């Protein structure tokens, strides 16, 4: 924590000297122990402290005043930093008004494309939480009312296991699900669905060489879905 300001300066340098980037996600799944430096617990207050420093640094740099600085996606179904939904909400409340957007991570537990539409819930005490892709709804409904005008980005999604090289329809279903949400009057708009991930990071989730997934994605794009 004593290095947060140093980190923020480096983040500002990166934003200022990067061409083409104007949306900056600060961190990644800070509630997960394997995403944290030296396994140091990152509380919502600690994350907000670091985020606000990064926000101020980025916004102060030439050409970055209109950039979006958005919070990290929170790992769903994880209690290493406590209940993941209050953790998410506590962060959002702590970074006001210095937040320009919200990121969400969500997945299915398995490759069956029908799991995207599953209403299956978790076991108690979390039996009000979705167990598959619709976990994004738990996050959406937890966004404070005064932040529901902000853009939302679904920046990480997959089957929670390595992609199979097949055009299964999973990707089509994921995009349809989010489009259905966006087309419902009054819903806060989700502007992005990003598949995890393109290149091989050593975890098997890459899709760059899996043509079947590419075909699935192309078929989803044929619908020309847009946010409102």
PDB file of C-alpha atoms in Angstrom:
ATOM      1  CA  UNK A   1       0.000   0.000   0.000  1.00  0.00           C
ATOM      2  CA  UNK A   2       2.920   2.348   0.591  1.00  0.00           C
ATOM      3  CA  UNK A   3       3.689   2.122  -3.141  1.00  0.00           C
ATOM      4  CA  UNK A   4       0.219   3.073  -4.412  1.00  0.00           C
ATOM      5  CA  UNK A   5       1.292   6.568  -5.430  1.00  0.00           C
ATOM      6  CA  UNK A   6       4.362   5.251  -7.253  1.00  0.00           C
ATOM      7  CA  UNK A   7       2.107   2.784  -9.043  1.00  0.00           C
ATOM      8  CA  UNK A   8      -0.347   5.548  -9.929  1.00  0.00           C
ATOM      9  CA  UNK A   9       2.441   7.620 -11.489  1.00  0.00           C
ATOM     10  CA  UNK A  10       3.489   4.646 -13.613  1.00  0.00           C
ATOM     11  CA  UNK A  11      -0.133   4.151 -14.681  1.00  0.00           C
ATOM     12  CA  UNK A  12      -0.338   7.818 -15.658  1.00  0.00           C
ATOM     13  CA  UNK A  13       2.874   7.481 -17.658  1.00  0.00           C
ATOM     14  CA  UNK A  14       1.486   4.432 -19.438  1.00  0.00           C
ATOM     15  CA  UNK A  15      -1.780   6.150 -20.334  1.00  0.00           C
ATOM     16  CA  UNK A  16      -0.048   9.296 -21.535  1.00  0.00           C
ATOM     17  CA  UNK A  17       2.373   7.395 -23.770  1.00  0.00           C
ATOM     18  CA  UNK A  18      -0.024   4.814 -25.191  1.00  0.00           C
ATOM     19  CA  UNK A  19      -1.489   5.362 -28.635  1.00  0.00           C
ATOM     20  CA  UNK A  20      -5.135   4.455 -29.217  1.00  0.00           C
ATOM     21  CA  UNK A  21      -6.067   3.511 -25.664  1.00  0.00           C
ATOM     22  CA  UNK A  22      -8.673   5.628 -23.893  1.00  0.00           C
ATOM     23  CA  UNK A  23     -10.329   3.180 -21.481  1.00  0.00           C
ATOM     24  CA  UNK A  24      -8.167   2.114 -18.530  1.00  0.00           C
ATOM     25  CA  UNK A  25      -9.023  -0.755 -16.187  1.00  0.00           C
ATOM     26  CA  UNK A  26      -7.258  -0.406 -12.847  1.00  0.00           C
ATOM     27  CA  UNK A  27      -6.273  -3.866 -11.608  1.00  0.00           C
ATOM     28  CA  UNK A  28      -7.890  -7.252 -12.012  1.00  0.00           C
ATOM     29  CA  UNK A  29     -10.038  -9.296  -9.626  1.00  0.00           C
ATOM     30  CA  UNK A  30      -8.556  -7.806  -6.446  1.00  0.00           C
ATOM     31  CA  UNK A  31     -10.739 -10.090  -4.316  1.00  0.00           C
ATOM     32  CA  UNK A  32      -8.850 -13.211  -5.485  1.00  0.00           C
ATOM     33  CA  UNK A  33      -5.754 -14.195  -3.530  1.00  0.00           C
ATOM     34  CA  UNK A  34      -3.792 -15.338  -6.616  1.00  0.00           C
ATOM     35  CA  UNK A  35      -4.296 -11.932  -8.251  1.00  0.00           C
ATOM     36  CA  UNK A  36      -2.831 -10.007  -5.309  1.00  0.00           C
ATOM     37  CA  UNK A  37       0.831  -9.046  -4.762  1.00  0.00           C
ATOM     38  CA  UNK A  38       2.471 -11.124  -2.040  1.00  0.00           C
ATOM     39  CA  UNK A  39      -0.994 -12.457  -1.149  1.00  0.00           C
ATOM     40  CA  UNK A  40      -1.792  -9.179   0.592  1.00  0.00           C
ATOM     41  CA  UNK A  41      -5.514  -8.848   1.243  1.00  0.00           C
ATOM     42  CA  UNK A  42      -6.890  -5.911  -0.721  1.00  0.00           C
ATOM     43  CA  UNK A  43      -9.898  -4.423   1.020  1.00  0.00           C
ATOM     44  CA  UNK A  44     -12.444  -2.316  -0.831  1.00  0.00           C
ATOM     45  CA  UNK A  45     -11.008   0.772   0.872  1.00  0.00           C
ATOM     46  CA  UNK A  46      -7.466  -0.106  -0.184  1.00  0.00           C
ATOM     47  CA  UNK A  47      -8.544  -0.697  -3.767  1.00  0.00           C
ATOM     48  CA  UNK A  48     -10.425   2.621  -3.807  1.00  0.00           C
ATOM     49  CA  UNK A  49      -7.333   4.446  -2.499  1.00  0.00           C
ATOM     50  CA  UNK A  50      -5.214   3.028  -5.312  1.00  0.00           C
ATOM     51  CA  UNK A  51      -7.934   3.579  -7.924  1.00  0.00           C
ATOM     52  CA  UNK A  52      -8.461   7.218  -6.989  1.00  0.00           C
ATOM     53  CA  UNK A  53      -4.735   7.903  -7.206  1.00  0.00           C
ATOM     54  CA  UNK A  54      -4.599   6.311 -10.665  1.00  0.00           C
ATOM     55  CA  UNK A  55      -7.696   8.226 -11.751  1.00  0.00           C
ATOM     56  CA  UNK A  56      -6.165  11.548 -10.746  1.00  0.00           C
ATOM     57  CA  UNK A  57      -2.856  10.760 -12.444  1.00  0.00           C
ATOM     58  CA  UNK A  58      -4.472   9.699 -15.720  1.00  0.00           C
ATOM     59  CA  UNK A  59      -6.850  12.646 -15.856  1.00  0.00           C
ATOM     60  CA  UNK A  60      -4.005  15.088 -15.218  1.00  0.00           C
ATOM     61  CA  UNK A  61      -1.994  13.923 -18.220  1.00  0.00           C
ATOM     62  CA  UNK A  62      -2.078  15.746 -21.579  1.00  0.00           C
ATOM     63  CA  UNK A  63      -4.624  14.190 -23.911  1.00  0.00           C
ATOM     64  CA  UNK A  64      -6.145  11.975 -21.206  1.00  0.00           C
ATOM     65  CA  UNK A  65      -8.709  14.276 -19.604  1.00  0.00           C
ATOM     66  CA  UNK A  66     -11.572  12.569 -21.434  1.00  0.00           C
ATOM     67  CA  UNK A  67     -10.297   9.016 -21.007  1.00  0.00           C
ATOM     68  CA  UNK A  68     -12.423   6.539 -19.092  1.00  0.00           C
ATOM     69  CA  UNK A  69     -10.964   5.112 -15.885  1.00  0.00           C
ATOM     70  CA  UNK A  70     -12.938   2.048 -14.821  1.00  0.00           C
ATOM     71  CA  UNK A  71     -12.877  -0.351 -11.897  1.00  0.00           C
ATOM     72  CA  UNK A  72     -11.441  -3.857 -12.056  1.00  0.00           C
ATOM     73  CA  UNK A  73     -13.700  -6.821 -12.687  1.00  0.00           C
ATOM     74  CA  UNK A  74     -14.471  -8.685  -9.470  1.00  0.00           C
ATOM     75  CA  UNK A  75     -14.095 -12.467  -9.426  1.00  0.00           C
ATOM     76  CA  UNK A  76     -17.575 -13.982  -8.999  1.00  0.00           C
ATOM     77  CA  UNK A  77     -18.311 -16.866  -6.610  1.00  0.00           C
ATOM     78  CA  UNK A  78     -15.228 -16.023  -4.540  1.00  0.00           C
ATOM     79  CA  UNK A  79     -15.229 -15.290  -0.792  1.00  0.00           C
ATOM     80  CA  UNK A  80     -11.488 -14.836  -0.166  1.00  0.00           C
ATOM     81  CA  UNK A  81     -12.165 -11.149   0.499  1.00  0.00           C
ATOM     82  CA  UNK A  82     -15.685 -11.722   1.777  1.00  0.00           C
ATOM     83  CA  UNK A  83     -18.917 -11.858  -0.191  1.00  0.00           C
ATOM     84  CA  UNK A  84     -18.052 -10.746  -3.734  1.00  0.00           C
ATOM     85  CA  UNK A  85     -21.210  -8.691  -4.307  1.00  0.00           C
ATOM     86  CA  UNK A  86     -20.918  -6.365  -1.270  1.00  0.00           C
ATOM     87  CA  UNK A  87     -17.190  -6.126  -2.076  1.00  0.00           C
ATOM     88  CA  UNK A  88     -18.137  -4.898  -5.570  1.00  0.00           C
ATOM     89  CA  UNK A  89     -20.686  -2.417  -4.231  1.00  0.00           C
ATOM     90  CA  UNK A  90     -18.345  -1.153  -1.515  1.00  0.00           C
ATOM     91  CA  UNK A  91     -15.699  -0.393  -4.124  1.00  0.00           C
ATOM     92  CA  UNK A  92     -18.166   1.518  -6.291  1.00  0.00           C
ATOM     93  CA  UNK A  93     -19.346   3.585  -3.360  1.00  0.00           C
ATOM     94  CA  UNK A  94     -15.750   4.305  -2.342  1.00  0.00           C
ATOM     95  CA  UNK A  95     -14.593   5.541  -5.761  1.00  0.00           C
ATOM     96  CA  UNK A  96     -17.378   8.059  -6.304  1.00  0.00           C
ATOM     97  CA  UNK A  97     -17.214  10.392  -8.120  1.00  0.00           C
ATOM     98  CA  UNK A  98     -13.943   9.232  -9.659  1.00  0.00           C
ATOM     99  CA  UNK A  99     -15.257   6.419 -11.828  1.00  0.00           C
ATOM    100  CA  UNK A 100     -16.139   6.490 -15.505  1.00  0.00           C
ATOM    101  CA  UNK A 101     -17.241   2.910 -16.056  1.00  0.00           C
ATOM    102  CA  UNK A 102     -17.693  -0.549 -14.580  1.00  0.00           C
ATOM    103  CA  UNK A 103     -16.270  -3.917 -15.629  1.00  0.00           C
ATOM    104  CA  UNK A 104     -17.822  -7.307 -14.938  1.00  0.00           C
ATOM    105  CA  UNK A 105     -16.512 -10.877 -15.210  1.00  0.00           C
ATOM    106  CA  UNK A 106     -18.896 -13.805 -15.657  1.00  0.00           C
ATOM    107  CA  UNK A 107     -18.726 -17.399 -16.900  1.00  0.00           C
ATOM    108  CA  UNK A 108     -20.573 -20.654 -17.276  1.00  0.00           C
ATOM    109  CA  UNK A 109     -19.447 -23.743 -15.391  1.00  0.00           C
ATOM    110  CA  UNK A 110     -19.064 -25.933 -18.457  1.00  0.00           C
ATOM    111  CA  UNK A 111     -19.134 -25.764 -22.254  1.00  0.00           C
ATOM    112  CA  UNK A 112     -22.847 -26.452 -22.783  1.00  0.00           C
ATOM    113  CA  UNK A 113     -24.137 -23.342 -24.610  1.00  0.00           C
ATOM    114  CA  UNK A 114     -27.501 -23.646 -22.843  1.00  0.00           C
ATOM    115  CA  UNK A 115     -25.775 -22.799 -19.555  1.00  0.00           C
ATOM    116  CA  UNK A 116     -25.593 -19.189 -20.770  1.00  0.00           C
ATOM    117  CA  UNK A 117     -29.358 -18.995 -20.231  1.00  0.00           C
ATOM    118  CA  UNK A 118     -29.414 -21.058 -17.045  1.00  0.00           C
ATOM    119  CA  UNK A 119     -31.234 -19.739 -13.990  1.00  0.00           C
ATOM    120  CA  UNK A 120     -29.526 -22.243 -11.701  1.00  0.00           C
ATOM    121  CA  UNK A 121     -28.616 -20.715  -8.357  1.00  0.00           C
ATOM    122  CA  UNK A 122     -25.840 -21.518  -5.908  1.00  0.00           C
ATOM    123  CA  UNK A 123     -26.202 -23.552  -2.749  1.00  0.00           C
ATOM    124  CA  UNK A 124     -26.976 -21.779   0.559  1.00  0.00           C
ATOM    125  CA  UNK A 125     -25.988 -19.322   1.887  1.00  0.00           C
ATOM    126  CA  UNK A 126     -25.639 -17.865  -1.612  1.00  0.00           C
ATOM    127  CA  UNK A 127     -28.829 -19.338  -3.032  1.00  0.00           C
ATOM    128  CA  UNK A 128     -29.881 -15.930  -4.376  1.00  0.00           C
ATOM    129  CA  UNK A 129     -26.865 -15.872  -6.722  1.00  0.00           C
ATOM    130  CA  UNK A 130     -26.666 -17.243 -10.237  1.00  0.00           C
ATOM    131  CA  UNK A 131     -24.214 -20.100 -10.760  1.00  0.00           C
ATOM    132  CA  UNK A 132     -23.582 -19.607 -14.483  1.00  0.00           C
ATOM    133  CA  UNK A 133     -23.339 -16.750 -16.991  1.00  0.00           C
ATOM    134  CA  UNK A 134     -26.259 -14.878 -15.479  1.00  0.00           C
ATOM    135  CA  UNK A 135     -24.039 -14.077 -12.516  1.00  0.00           C
ATOM    136  CA  UNK A 136     -23.603 -10.803 -14.394  1.00  0.00           C
ATOM    137  CA  UNK A 137     -27.147  -9.949 -13.270  1.00  0.00           C
ATOM    138  CA  UNK A 138     -26.129 -10.084  -9.617  1.00  0.00           C
ATOM    139  CA  UNK A 139     -23.473  -7.479 -10.359  1.00  0.00           C
ATOM    140  CA  UNK A 140     -25.786  -5.303 -12.470  1.00  0.00           C
ATOM    141  CA  UNK A 141     -28.469  -5.227  -9.793  1.00  0.00           C
ATOM    142  CA  UNK A 142     -25.862  -4.327  -7.136  1.00  0.00           C
ATOM    143  CA  UNK A 143     -24.686  -1.151  -8.894  1.00  0.00           C
ATOM    144  CA  UNK A 144     -25.658   1.882  -6.768  1.00  0.00           C
ATOM    145  CA  UNK A 145     -28.548   3.802  -8.296  1.00  0.00           C
ATOM    146  CA  UNK A 146     -26.510   6.967  -8.775  1.00  0.00           C
ATOM    147  CA  UNK A 147     -23.994   5.061 -10.941  1.00  0.00           C
ATOM    148  CA  UNK A 148     -26.480   3.404 -13.266  1.00  0.00           C
ATOM    149  CA  UNK A 149     -25.782   5.905 -16.005  1.00  0.00           C
ATOM    150  CA  UNK A 150     -22.201   4.631 -16.411  1.00  0.00           C
ATOM    151  CA  UNK A 151     -21.093   2.340 -19.248  1.00  0.00           C
ATOM    152  CA  UNK A 152     -20.588  -1.304 -18.283  1.00  0.00           C
ATOM    153  CA  UNK A 153     -18.045  -3.575 -19.962  1.00  0.00           C
ATOM    154  CA  UNK A 154     -18.107  -7.365 -19.694  1.00  0.00           C
ATOM    155  CA  UNK A 155     -14.351  -7.696 -20.023  1.00  0.00           C
ATOM    156  CA  UNK A 156     -13.872 -11.403 -19.324  1.00  0.00           C
ATOM    157  CA  UNK A 157     -16.054 -14.400 -20.086  1.00  0.00           C
ATOM    158  CA  UNK A 158     -15.633 -18.050 -21.018  1.00  0.00           C
ATOM    159  CA  UNK A 159     -16.827 -21.546 -20.081  1.00  0.00           C
ATOM    160  CA  UNK A 160     -14.664 -21.647 -16.939  1.00  0.00           C
ATOM    161  CA  UNK A 161     -12.600 -24.313 -18.671  1.00  0.00           C
ATOM    162  CA  UNK A 162     -10.430 -24.261 -21.813  1.00  0.00           C
ATOM    163  CA  UNK A 163     -12.243 -23.505 -25.051  1.00  0.00           C
ATOM    164  CA  UNK A 164     -12.974 -26.437 -27.331  1.00  0.00           C
ATOM    165  CA  UNK A 165     -12.203 -25.932 -31.008  1.00  0.00           C
ATOM    166  CA  UNK A 166     -15.832 -26.135 -32.043  1.00  0.00           C
ATOM    167  CA  UNK A 167     -18.659 -23.898 -33.194  1.00  0.00           C
ATOM    168  CA  UNK A 168     -20.965 -24.833 -30.298  1.00  0.00           C
ATOM    169  CA  UNK A 169     -23.129 -21.724 -30.193  1.00  0.00           C
ATOM    170  CA  UNK A 170     -21.833 -20.688 -26.767  1.00  0.00           C
ATOM    171  CA  UNK A 171     -20.529 -17.383 -28.099  1.00  0.00           C
ATOM    172  CA  UNK A 172     -23.765 -16.691 -29.978  1.00  0.00           C
ATOM    173  CA  UNK A 173     -25.763 -17.333 -26.843  1.00  0.00           C
ATOM    174  CA  UNK A 174     -23.561 -15.038 -24.761  1.00  0.00           C
ATOM    175  CA  UNK A 175     -24.009 -12.140 -27.166  1.00  0.00           C
ATOM    176  CA  UNK A 176     -27.745 -12.794 -27.451  1.00  0.00           C
ATOM    177  CA  UNK A 177     -28.110 -12.791 -23.670  1.00  0.00           C
ATOM    178  CA  UNK A 178     -26.419  -9.410 -23.343  1.00  0.00           C
ATOM    179  CA  UNK A 179     -28.336  -7.971 -26.282  1.00  0.00           C
ATOM    180  CA  UNK A 180     -31.600  -9.088 -24.682  1.00  0.00           C
ATOM    181  CA  UNK A 181     -30.552  -7.278 -21.508  1.00  0.00           C
ATOM    182  CA  UNK A 182     -29.648  -4.134 -23.444  1.00  0.00           C
ATOM    183  CA  UNK A 183     -32.934  -4.114 -25.339  1.00  0.00           C
ATOM    184  CA  UNK A 184     -34.968  -4.126 -22.129  1.00  0.00           C
ATOM    185  CA  UNK A 185     -36.134  -0.536 -21.511  1.00  0.00           C
ATOM    186  CA  UNK A 186     -34.400   1.150 -18.592  1.00  0.00           C
ATOM    187  CA  UNK A 187     -31.516  -1.298 -18.307  1.00  0.00           C
ATOM    188  CA  UNK A 188     -28.017   0.093 -17.826  1.00  0.00           C
ATOM    189  CA  UNK A 189     -26.178  -0.631 -21.051  1.00  0.00           C
ATOM    190  CA  UNK A 190     -23.424  -3.223 -21.383  1.00  0.00           C
ATOM    191  CA  UNK A 191     -21.153  -2.017 -24.171  1.00  0.00           C
ATOM    192  CA  UNK A 192     -18.741  -4.923 -24.516  1.00  0.00           C
ATOM    193  CA  UNK A 193     -18.536  -8.711 -24.299  1.00  0.00           C
ATOM    194  CA  UNK A 194     -14.877  -9.743 -24.387  1.00  0.00           C
ATOM    195  CA  UNK A 195     -13.971 -13.421 -24.625  1.00  0.00           C
ATOM    196  CA  UNK A 196     -11.089 -14.663 -22.452  1.00  0.00           C
ATOM    197  CA  UNK A 197      -8.689 -14.737 -24.130  1.00  0.00           C
ATOM    198  CA  UNK A 198      -6.954 -14.419 -27.501  1.00  0.00           C
ATOM    199  CA  UNK A 199      -3.352 -15.548 -26.950  1.00  0.00           C
ATOM    200  CA  UNK A 200      -2.022 -18.513 -24.992  1.00  0.00           C
ATOM    201  CA  UNK A 201      -1.217 -17.357 -21.455  1.00  0.00           C
ATOM    202  CA  UNK A 202      -0.353 -20.861 -20.333  1.00  0.00           C
ATOM    203  CA  UNK A 203      -3.792 -21.624 -18.924  1.00  0.00           C
ATOM    204  CA  UNK A 204      -5.424 -23.187 -21.994  1.00  0.00           C
ATOM    205  CA  UNK A 205      -8.084 -20.505 -22.446  1.00  0.00           C
ATOM    206  CA  UNK A 206      -6.687 -19.091 -25.698  1.00  0.00           C
ATOM    207  CA  UNK A 207      -8.837 -18.904 -28.850  1.00  0.00           C
ATOM    208  CA  UNK A 208      -6.401 -17.492 -31.426  1.00  0.00           C
ATOM    209  CA  UNK A 209      -5.877 -20.913 -33.036  1.00  0.00           C
ATOM    210  CA  UNK A 210      -9.388 -22.288 -32.437  1.00  0.00           C
ATOM    211  CA  UNK A 211     -11.257 -21.720 -35.667  1.00  0.00           C
ATOM    212  CA  UNK A 212     -14.479 -23.206 -34.340  1.00  0.00           C
ATOM    213  CA  UNK A 213     -14.722 -20.439 -31.752  1.00  0.00           C
ATOM    214  CA  UNK A 214     -13.974 -17.874 -34.460  1.00  0.00           C
ATOM    215  CA  UNK A 215     -16.887 -19.202 -36.521  1.00  0.00           C
ATOM    216  CA  UNK A 216     -19.154 -19.017 -33.486  1.00  0.00           C
ATOM    217  CA  UNK A 217     -18.104 -15.401 -32.921  1.00  0.00           C
ATOM    218  CA  UNK A 218     -18.607 -14.504 -36.604  1.00  0.00           C
ATOM    219  CA  UNK A 219     -22.105 -15.950 -36.468  1.00  0.00           C
ATOM    220  CA  UNK A 220     -22.834 -13.780 -33.426  1.00  0.00           C
ATOM    221  CA  UNK A 221     -21.577 -10.711 -35.299  1.00  0.00           C
ATOM    222  CA  UNK A 222     -24.037 -11.416 -38.136  1.00  0.00           C
ATOM    223  CA  UNK A 223     -26.786 -10.145 -35.838  1.00  0.00           C
ATOM    224  CA  UNK A 224     -25.146  -6.685 -35.676  1.00  0.00           C
ATOM    225  CA  UNK A 225     -26.000  -6.239 -32.019  1.00  0.00           C
ATOM    226  CA  UNK A 226     -25.473  -2.719 -30.673  1.00  0.00           C
ATOM    227  CA  UNK A 227     -25.955  -1.072 -27.305  1.00  0.00           C
ATOM    228  CA  UNK A 228     -28.370   1.831 -27.134  1.00  0.00           C
TER     229      UNK A 228
END
